[in-house]
CSV table of C-alpha atoms and ligand atoms in Angstrom, one decimal:
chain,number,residue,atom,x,y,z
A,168,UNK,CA,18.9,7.7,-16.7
A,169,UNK,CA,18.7,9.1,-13.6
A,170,UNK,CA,17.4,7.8,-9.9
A,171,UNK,CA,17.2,8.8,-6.5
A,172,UNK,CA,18.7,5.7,-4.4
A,173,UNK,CA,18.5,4.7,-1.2
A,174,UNK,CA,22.3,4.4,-0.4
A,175,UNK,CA,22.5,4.6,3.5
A,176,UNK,CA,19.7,3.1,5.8
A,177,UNK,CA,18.4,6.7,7.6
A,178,UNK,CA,20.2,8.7,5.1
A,179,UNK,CA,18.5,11.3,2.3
A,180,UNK,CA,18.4,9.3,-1.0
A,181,UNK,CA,21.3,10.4,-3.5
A,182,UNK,CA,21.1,11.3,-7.4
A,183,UNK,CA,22.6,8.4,-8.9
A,184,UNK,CA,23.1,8.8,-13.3
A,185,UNK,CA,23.8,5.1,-15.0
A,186,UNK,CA,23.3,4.1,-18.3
A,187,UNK,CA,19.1,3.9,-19.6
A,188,UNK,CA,18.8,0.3,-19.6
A,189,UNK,CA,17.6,-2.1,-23.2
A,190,UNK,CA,15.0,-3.8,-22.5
A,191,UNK,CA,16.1,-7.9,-23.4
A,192,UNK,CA,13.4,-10.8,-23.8
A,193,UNK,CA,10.3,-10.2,-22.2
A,194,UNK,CA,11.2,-6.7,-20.8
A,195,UNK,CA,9.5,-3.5,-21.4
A,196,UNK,CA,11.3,-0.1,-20.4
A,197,UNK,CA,8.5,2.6,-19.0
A,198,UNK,CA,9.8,6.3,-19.2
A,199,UNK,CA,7.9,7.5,-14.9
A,200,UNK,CA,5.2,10.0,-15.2
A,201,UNK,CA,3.7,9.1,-11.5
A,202,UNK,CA,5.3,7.4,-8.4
A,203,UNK,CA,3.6,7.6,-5.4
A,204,UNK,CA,5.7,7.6,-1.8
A,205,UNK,CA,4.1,5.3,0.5
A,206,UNK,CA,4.3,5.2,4.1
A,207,UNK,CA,6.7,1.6,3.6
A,208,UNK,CA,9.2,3.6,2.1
A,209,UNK,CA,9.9,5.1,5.6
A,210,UNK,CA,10.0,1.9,7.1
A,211,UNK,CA,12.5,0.5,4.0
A,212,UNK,CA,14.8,3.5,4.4
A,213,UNK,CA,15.0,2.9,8.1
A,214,UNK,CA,16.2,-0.6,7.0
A,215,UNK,CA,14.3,-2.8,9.7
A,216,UNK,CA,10.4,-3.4,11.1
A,217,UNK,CA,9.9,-3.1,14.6
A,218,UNK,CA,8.9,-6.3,16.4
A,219,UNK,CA,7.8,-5.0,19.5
A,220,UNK,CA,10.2,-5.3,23.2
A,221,UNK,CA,13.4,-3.7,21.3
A,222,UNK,CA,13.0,-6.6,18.5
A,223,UNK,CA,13.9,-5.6,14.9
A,224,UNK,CA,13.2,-7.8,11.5
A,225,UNK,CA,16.1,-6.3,9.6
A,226,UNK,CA,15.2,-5.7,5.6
A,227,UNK,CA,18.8,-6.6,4.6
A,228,UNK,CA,17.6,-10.1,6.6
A,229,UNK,CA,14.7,-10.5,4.0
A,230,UNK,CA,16.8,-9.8,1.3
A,231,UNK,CA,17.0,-5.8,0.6
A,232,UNK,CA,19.7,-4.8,-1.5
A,233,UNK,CA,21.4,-1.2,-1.3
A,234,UNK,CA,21.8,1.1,-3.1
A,235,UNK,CA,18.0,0.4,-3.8
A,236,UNK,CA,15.9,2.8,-6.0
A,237,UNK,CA,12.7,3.0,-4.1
A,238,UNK,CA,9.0,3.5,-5.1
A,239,UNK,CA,6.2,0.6,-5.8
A,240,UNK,CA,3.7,2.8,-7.0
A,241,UNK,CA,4.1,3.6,-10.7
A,242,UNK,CA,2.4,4.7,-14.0
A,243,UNK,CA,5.1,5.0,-17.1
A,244,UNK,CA,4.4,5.3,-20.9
A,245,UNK,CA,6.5,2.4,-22.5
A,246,UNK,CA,9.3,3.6,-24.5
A,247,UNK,CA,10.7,0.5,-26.0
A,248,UNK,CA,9.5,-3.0,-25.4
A,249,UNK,CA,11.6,-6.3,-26.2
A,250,UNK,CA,10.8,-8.7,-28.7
A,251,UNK,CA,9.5,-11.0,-26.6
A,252,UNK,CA,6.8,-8.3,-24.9
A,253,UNK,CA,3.8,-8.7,-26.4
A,254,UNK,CA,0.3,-6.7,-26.1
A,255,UNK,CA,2.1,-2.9,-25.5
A,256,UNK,CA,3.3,-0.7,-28.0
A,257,UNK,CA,5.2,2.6,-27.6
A,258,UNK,CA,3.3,5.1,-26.3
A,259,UNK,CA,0.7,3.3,-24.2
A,260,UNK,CA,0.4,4.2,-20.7
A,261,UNK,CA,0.2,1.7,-17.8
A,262,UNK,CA,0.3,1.1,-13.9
A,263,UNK,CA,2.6,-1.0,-13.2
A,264,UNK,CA,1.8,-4.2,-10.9
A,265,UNK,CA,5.2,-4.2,-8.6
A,266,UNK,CA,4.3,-7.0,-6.6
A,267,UNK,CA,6.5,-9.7,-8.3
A,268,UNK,CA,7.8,-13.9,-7.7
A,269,UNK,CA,9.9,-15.8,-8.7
A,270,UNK,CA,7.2,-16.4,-11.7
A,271,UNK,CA,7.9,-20.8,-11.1
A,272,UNK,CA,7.0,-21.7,-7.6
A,273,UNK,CA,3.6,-23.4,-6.9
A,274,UNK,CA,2.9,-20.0,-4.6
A,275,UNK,CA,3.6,-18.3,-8.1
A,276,UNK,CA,1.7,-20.8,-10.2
A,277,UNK,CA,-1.1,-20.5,-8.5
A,278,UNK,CA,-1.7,-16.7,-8.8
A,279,UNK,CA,-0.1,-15.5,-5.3
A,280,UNK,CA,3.2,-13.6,-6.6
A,281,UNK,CA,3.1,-11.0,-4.1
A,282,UNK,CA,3.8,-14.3,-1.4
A,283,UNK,CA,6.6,-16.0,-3.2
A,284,UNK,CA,9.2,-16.8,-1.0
A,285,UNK,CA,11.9,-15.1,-3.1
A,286,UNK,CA,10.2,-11.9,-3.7
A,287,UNK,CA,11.3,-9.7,-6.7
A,288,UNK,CA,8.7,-6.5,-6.1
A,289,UNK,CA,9.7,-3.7,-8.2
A,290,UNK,CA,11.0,-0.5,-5.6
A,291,UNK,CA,11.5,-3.4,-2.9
A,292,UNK,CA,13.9,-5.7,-4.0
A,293,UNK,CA,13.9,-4.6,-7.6
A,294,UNK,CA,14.6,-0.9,-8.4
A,295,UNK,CA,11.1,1.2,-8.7
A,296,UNK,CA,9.8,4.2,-10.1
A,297,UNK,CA,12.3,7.2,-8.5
A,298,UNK,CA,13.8,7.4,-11.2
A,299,UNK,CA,13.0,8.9,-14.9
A,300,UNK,CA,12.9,5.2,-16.5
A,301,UNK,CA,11.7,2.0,-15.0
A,302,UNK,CA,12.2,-1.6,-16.7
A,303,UNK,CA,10.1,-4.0,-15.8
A,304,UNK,CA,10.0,-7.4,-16.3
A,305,UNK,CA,7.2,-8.7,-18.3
A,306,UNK,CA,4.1,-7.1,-19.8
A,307,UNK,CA,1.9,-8.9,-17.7
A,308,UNK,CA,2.7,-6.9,-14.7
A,309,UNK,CA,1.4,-3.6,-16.9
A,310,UNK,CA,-2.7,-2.7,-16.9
A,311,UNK,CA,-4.1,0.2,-18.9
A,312,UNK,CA,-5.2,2.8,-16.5
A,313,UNK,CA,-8.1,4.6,-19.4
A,314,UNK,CA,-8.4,8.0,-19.3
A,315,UNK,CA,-7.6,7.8,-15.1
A,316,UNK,CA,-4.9,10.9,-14.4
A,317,UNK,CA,-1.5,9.4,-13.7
A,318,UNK,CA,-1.4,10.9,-10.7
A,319,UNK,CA,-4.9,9.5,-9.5
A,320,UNK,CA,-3.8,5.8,-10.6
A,321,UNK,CA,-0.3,5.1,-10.0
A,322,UNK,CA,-1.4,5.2,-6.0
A,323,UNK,CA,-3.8,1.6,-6.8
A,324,UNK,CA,-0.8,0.1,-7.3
A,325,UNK,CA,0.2,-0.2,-3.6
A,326,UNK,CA,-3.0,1.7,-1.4
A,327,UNK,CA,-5.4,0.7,-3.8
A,328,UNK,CA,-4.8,-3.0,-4.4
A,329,UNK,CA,-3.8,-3.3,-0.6
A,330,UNK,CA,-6.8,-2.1,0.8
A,331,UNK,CA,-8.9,-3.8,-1.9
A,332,UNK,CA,-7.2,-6.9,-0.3
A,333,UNK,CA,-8.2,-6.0,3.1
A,334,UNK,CA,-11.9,-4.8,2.2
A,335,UNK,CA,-12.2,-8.3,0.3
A,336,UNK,CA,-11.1,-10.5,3.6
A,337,UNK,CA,-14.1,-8.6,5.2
A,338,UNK,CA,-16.3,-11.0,3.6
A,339,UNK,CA,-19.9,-9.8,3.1
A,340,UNK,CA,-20.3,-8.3,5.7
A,341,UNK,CA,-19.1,-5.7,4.5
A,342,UNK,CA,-22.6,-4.6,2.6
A,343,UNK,CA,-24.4,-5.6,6.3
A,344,UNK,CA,-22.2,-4.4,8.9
A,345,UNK,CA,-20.3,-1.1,9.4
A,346,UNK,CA,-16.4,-1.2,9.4
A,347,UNK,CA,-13.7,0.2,11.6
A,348,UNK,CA,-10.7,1.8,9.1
A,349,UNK,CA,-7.6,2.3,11.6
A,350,UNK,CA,-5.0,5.4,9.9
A,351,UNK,CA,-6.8,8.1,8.1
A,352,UNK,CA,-3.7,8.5,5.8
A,353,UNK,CA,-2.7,7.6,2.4
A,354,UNK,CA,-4.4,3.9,3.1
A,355,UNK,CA,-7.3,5.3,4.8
A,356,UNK,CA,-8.7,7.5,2.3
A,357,UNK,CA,-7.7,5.3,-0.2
A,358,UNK,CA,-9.9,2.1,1.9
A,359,UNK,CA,-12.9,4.4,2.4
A,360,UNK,CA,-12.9,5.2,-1.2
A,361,UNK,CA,-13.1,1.4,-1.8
A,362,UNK,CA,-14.9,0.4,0.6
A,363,UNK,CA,-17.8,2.7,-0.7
A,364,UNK,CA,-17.3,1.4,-4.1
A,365,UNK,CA,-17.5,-2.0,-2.9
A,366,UNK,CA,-21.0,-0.9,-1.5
A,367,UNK,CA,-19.8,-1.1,2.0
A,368,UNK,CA,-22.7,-0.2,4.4
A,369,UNK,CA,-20.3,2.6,6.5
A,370,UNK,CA,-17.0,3.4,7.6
A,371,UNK,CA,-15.8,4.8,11.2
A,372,UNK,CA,-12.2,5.8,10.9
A,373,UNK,CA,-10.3,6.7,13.4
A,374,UNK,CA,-6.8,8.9,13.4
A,375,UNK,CA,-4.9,10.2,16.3
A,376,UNK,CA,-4.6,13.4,14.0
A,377,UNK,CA,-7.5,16.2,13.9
A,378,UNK,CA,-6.5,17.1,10.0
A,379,UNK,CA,-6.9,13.1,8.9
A,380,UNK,CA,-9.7,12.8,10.4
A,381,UNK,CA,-11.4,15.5,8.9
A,382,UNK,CA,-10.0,14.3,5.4
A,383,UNK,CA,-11.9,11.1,6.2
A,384,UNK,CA,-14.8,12.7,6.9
A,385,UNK,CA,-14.8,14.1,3.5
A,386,UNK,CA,-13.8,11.1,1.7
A,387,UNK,CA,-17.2,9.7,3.0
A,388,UNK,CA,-16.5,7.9,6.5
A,389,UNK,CA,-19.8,8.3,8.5
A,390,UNK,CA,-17.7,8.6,11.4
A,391,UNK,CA,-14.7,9.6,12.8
A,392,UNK,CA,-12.8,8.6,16.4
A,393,UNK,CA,-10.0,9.8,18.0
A,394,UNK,CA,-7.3,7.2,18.4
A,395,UNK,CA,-5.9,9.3,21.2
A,396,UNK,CA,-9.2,9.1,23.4
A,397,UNK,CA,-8.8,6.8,26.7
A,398,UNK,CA,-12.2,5.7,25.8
A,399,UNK,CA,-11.6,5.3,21.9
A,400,UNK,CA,-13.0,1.2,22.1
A,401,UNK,CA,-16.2,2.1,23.9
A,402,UNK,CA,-16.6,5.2,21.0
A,403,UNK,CA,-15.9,2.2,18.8
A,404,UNK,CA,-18.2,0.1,20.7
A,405,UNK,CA,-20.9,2.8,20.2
A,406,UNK,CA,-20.7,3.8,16.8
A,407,UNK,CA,-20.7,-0.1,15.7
A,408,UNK,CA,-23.9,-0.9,18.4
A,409,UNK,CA,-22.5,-3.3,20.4
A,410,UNK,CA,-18.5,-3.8,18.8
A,411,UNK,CA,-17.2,-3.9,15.3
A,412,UNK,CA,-17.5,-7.3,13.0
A,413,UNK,CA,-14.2,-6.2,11.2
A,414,UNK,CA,-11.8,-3.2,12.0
A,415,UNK,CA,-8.7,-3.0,9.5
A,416,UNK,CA,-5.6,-1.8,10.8
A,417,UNK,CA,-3.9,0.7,8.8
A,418,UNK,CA,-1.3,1.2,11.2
A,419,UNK,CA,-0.6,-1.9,12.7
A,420,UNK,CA,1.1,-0.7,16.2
A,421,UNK,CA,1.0,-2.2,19.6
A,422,UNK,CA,-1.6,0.3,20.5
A,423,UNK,CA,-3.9,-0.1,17.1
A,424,UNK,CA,-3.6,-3.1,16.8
A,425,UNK,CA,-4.8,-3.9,20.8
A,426,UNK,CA,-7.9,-1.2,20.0
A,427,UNK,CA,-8.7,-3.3,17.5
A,428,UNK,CA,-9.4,-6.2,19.6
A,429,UNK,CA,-10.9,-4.5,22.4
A,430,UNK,CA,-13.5,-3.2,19.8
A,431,UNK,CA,-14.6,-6.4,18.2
A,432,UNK,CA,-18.0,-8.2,18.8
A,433,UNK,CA,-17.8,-12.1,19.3
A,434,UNK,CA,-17.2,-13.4,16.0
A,435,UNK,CA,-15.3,-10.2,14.6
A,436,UNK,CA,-12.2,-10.2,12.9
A,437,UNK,CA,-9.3,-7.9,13.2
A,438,UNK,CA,-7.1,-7.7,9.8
A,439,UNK,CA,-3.7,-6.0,9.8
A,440,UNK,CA,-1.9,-4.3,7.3
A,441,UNK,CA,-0.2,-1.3,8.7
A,442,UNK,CA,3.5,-1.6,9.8
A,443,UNK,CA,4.3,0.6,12.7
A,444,UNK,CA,5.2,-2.1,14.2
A,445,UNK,CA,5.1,-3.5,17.8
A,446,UNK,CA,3.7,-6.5,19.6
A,447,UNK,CA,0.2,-7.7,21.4
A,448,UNK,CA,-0.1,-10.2,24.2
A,449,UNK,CA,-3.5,-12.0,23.6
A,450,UNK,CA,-4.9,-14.2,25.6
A,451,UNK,CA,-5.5,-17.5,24.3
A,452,UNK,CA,-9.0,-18.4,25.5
A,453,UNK,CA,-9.9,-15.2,23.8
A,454,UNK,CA,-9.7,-16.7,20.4
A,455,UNK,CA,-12.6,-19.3,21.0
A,456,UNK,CA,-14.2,-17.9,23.6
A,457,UNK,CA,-14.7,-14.6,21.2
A,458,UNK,CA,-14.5,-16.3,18.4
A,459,UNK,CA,-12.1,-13.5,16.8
A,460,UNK,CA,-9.9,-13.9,14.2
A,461,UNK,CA,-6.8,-12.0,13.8
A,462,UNK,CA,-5.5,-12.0,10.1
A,463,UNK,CA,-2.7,-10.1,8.3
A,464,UNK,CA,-3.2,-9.0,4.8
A,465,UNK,CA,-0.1,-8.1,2.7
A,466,UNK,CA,-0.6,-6.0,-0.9
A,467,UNK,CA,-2.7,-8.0,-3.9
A,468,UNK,CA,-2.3,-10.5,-6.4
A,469,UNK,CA,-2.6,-10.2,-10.2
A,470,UNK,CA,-5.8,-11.0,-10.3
A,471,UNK,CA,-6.7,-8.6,-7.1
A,472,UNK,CA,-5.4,-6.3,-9.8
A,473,UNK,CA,-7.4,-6.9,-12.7
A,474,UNK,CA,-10.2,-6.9,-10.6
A,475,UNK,CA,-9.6,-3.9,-9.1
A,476,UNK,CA,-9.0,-1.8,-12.6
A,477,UNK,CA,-12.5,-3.5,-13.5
A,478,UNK,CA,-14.2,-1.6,-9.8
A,479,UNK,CA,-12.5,1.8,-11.1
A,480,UNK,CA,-13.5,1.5,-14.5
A,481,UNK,CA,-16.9,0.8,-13.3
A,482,UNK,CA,-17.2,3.2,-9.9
A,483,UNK,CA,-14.9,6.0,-11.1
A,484,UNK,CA,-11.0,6.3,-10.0
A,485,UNK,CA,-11.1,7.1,-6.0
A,486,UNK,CA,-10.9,10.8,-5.7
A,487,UNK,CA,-8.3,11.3,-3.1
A,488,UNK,CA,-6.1,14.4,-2.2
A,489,UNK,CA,-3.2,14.0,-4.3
A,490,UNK,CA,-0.6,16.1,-4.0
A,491,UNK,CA,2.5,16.4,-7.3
A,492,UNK,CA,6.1,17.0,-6.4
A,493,UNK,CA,8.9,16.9,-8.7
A,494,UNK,CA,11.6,13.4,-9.1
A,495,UNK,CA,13.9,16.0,-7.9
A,496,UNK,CA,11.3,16.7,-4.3
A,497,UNK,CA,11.8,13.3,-3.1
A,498,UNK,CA,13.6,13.9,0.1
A,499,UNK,CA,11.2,16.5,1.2
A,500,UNK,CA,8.3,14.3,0.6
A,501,UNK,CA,9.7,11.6,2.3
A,502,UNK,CA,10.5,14.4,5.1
A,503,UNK,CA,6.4,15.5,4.8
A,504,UNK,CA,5.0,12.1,5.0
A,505,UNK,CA,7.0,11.3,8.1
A,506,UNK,CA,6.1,14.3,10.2
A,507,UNK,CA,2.8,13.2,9.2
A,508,UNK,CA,2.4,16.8,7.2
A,509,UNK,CA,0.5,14.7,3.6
A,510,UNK,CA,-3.3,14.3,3.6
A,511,UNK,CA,-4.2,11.7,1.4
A,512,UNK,CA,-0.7,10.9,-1.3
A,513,UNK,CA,2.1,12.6,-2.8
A,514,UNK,CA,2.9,11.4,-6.1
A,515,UNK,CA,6.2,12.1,-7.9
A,516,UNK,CA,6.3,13.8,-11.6
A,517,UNK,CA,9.7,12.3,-13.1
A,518,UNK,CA,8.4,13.3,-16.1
A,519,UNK,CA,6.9,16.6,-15.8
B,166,NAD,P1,0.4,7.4,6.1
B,166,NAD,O1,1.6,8.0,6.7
B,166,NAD,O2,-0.1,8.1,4.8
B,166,NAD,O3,-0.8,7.3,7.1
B,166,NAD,C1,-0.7,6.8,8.4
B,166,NAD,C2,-1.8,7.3,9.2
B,166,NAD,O4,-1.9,6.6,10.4
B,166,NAD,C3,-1.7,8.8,9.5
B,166,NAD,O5,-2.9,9.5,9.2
B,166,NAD,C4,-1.5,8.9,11.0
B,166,NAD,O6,-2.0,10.0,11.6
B,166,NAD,C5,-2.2,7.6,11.4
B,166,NAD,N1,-1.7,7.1,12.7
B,166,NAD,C6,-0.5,7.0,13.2
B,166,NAD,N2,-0.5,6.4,14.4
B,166,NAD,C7,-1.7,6.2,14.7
B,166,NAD,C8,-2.4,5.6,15.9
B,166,NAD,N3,-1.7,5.2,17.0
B,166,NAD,N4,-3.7,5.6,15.9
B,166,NAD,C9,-4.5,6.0,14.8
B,166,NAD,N5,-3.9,6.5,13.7
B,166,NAD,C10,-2.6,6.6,13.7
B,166,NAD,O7,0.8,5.9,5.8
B,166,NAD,P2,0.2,4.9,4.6
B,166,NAD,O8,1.0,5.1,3.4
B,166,NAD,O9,-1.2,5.0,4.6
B,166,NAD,O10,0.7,3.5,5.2
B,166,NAD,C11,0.2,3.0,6.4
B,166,NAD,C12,1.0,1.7,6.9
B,166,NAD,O11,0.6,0.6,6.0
B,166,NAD,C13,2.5,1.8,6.8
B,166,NAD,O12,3.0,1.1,7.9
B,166,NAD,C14,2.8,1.1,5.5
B,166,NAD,O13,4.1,0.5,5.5
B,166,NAD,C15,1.8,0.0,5.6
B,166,NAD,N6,1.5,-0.7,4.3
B,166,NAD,C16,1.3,-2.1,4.4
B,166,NAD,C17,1.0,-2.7,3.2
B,166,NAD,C18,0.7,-4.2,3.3
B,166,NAD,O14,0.6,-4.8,2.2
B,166,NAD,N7,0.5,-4.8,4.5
B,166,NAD,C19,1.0,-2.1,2.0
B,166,NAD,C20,1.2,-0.7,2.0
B,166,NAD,C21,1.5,0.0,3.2
């Protein structure tokens, strides 16, 4: 088979051939047709998170291994399943759930994989979907995407079930109040999508780039703010009537994430997802006096899964700009999506 690995923190991934592998017990080996390149991927292949004041949380620190075949967002058609896979057959196509446990801990047990301590996700610590064949563990982690396009479903496997995650800690309010969506990118168009099928009441998003913003506009956001304005919280402030209940960070830098919380209304709650990275002083007496909560949100669970497959198949698959590149494109769409050059997702075609 053949992969594009991450070999070198900073470095352009490198064609790597090894031998397909045979799927044993549980396993189930899924020949790519879809994996999407997610914003993560740049902060993986730069090999740390920013923590704000010269800080870095090093990935090799939580347990990274190189040389790492990236991608986490993946639709395959199974070409040979193990004995012990049951419910898939040759042939069938699935997206594939990468956020993966240890399977046995209590965090596990009780249906919160994706926060196990000793994460296996599949393109994270596990090798993902650039490449032509992906195994994965257990059929369980595989849900039938219908007649959806590859292309349009292999992206709920990371922006859809994250932002369903985010939309959900929103609480409803979310059919009362109108939300702030931070980054107008991949995420973004992805959350107001969601958010719309979730029958959320409206959507301000705000981007610091003219061409996202007028993406979001067309994905449906009732407004849009530019995050480069000096007096982006009081547009913010105006466009929610008195401050935002909820804003969702999509970015997640020093900057957004302090935007955020000069928006909010007392009571309001800021939830971040976006990585940038960076750091916020707040002051304490904030919290009560405000009455603001400040909560991250990291990808889905299982179930988060299932139930969003069950939104699609009843709302329709989000229809977001997706663009195809080929397996062998990879390094140019990372290159794109860093110079901030992709509207909406670029989705790899292994096999196309
Ligand atoms: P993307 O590159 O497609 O989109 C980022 C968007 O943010 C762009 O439209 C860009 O113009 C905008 N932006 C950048 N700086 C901004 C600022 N200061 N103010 C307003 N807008 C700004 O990225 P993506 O794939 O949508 O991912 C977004 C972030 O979410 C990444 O950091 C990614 O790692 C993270 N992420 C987190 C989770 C999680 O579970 N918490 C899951 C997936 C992705």
């Amino acid at each position: 088979m053949k992969s594009y690995d991450l070999c070198e923190c900073g470095a352009p991934l490198r064609l790597v051939e090894r031998p397909t592998p045979k799927p044993a017990g549980t396993e189930v080996l899924l020949k790519v047709i879809a994996a999407g390149v997610c914003h993560s991927d740049l902060h993986i292949s730069d090999g740390y998170y920013d923590l704000g004041g010269g800080k870095r949380l090093m990935l090799a620190d939580r347990g990274v291994k190189l040389p790492l075949t990236m991608g986490h967002e993946n639709v395959g058609e199974v070409v040979a399943a193990a004995p012990d896979a049951k419910g898939v057959k040759v042939g069938d196509r699935r997206l594939v759930h990468p956020w993966l446990g240890c399977g046995e801990c209590a965090i596990c047990r009780r249906g919160d994989e994706q926060l196990c301590r000793t994460p296996s996700s599949i393109g994270v610590f596990r090798a993902g979907g650039y490449a032509d064949h992906l195994l994965v563990p257990h059929p369980r982690y595989l849900f039938d995407i219908g007649s959806i396009a590859p292309e349009k479903a292999a992206p709920l496997a990371c922006s859809g079930i994250t932002t369903y995650g985010a939309l959900k800690k929103v609480g409803p309010l979310l059919q009362e109040e109108p939300i702030v969506i931070i980054g107008g990118g991949g995420l973004g168009l992805m959350c107001v999508a969601l958010h719309q099928a979730m029958g959320g009441k409206a959507a301000i998003v705000v981007d610091i780039d003219a061409g996202k913003r007028e993406a979001a506009r067309k994905a449906g956001a009732k407004a849009v703010i530019d995050g480069n304005a000096p007096d982006a919280a009081k547009q913010i402030i105006a466009a929610t009537n008195g401050g935002a209940w909820a804003v969702i960070d999509l970015v997640g830098a020093s900057r957004t994430v302090q935007l955020a919380l000069d928006s909010l209304v007392k009571g309001g709650k800021v939830i971040v997802v976006g990585l940038f990275g960076g750091d916020v002083t707040i002051p304490t007496p904030s919290l009560p006096l405000r009455a603001m909560t400040l909560q991250g949100s990291y990808v889905g669970s299982l179930t988060e899964m299932a139930e969003l497959l069950d939104l699609v198949r009843r709302k329709g698959a989000p229809d977001l700009p997706v663009g195809t590149r080929p397996l062998a494109a990879v390094n140019e769409a990372l290159q794109d999506l860093k110079a901030g050059k992709v509207v909406g997702r670029l989705v790899l075609t292994p096999a196309g």
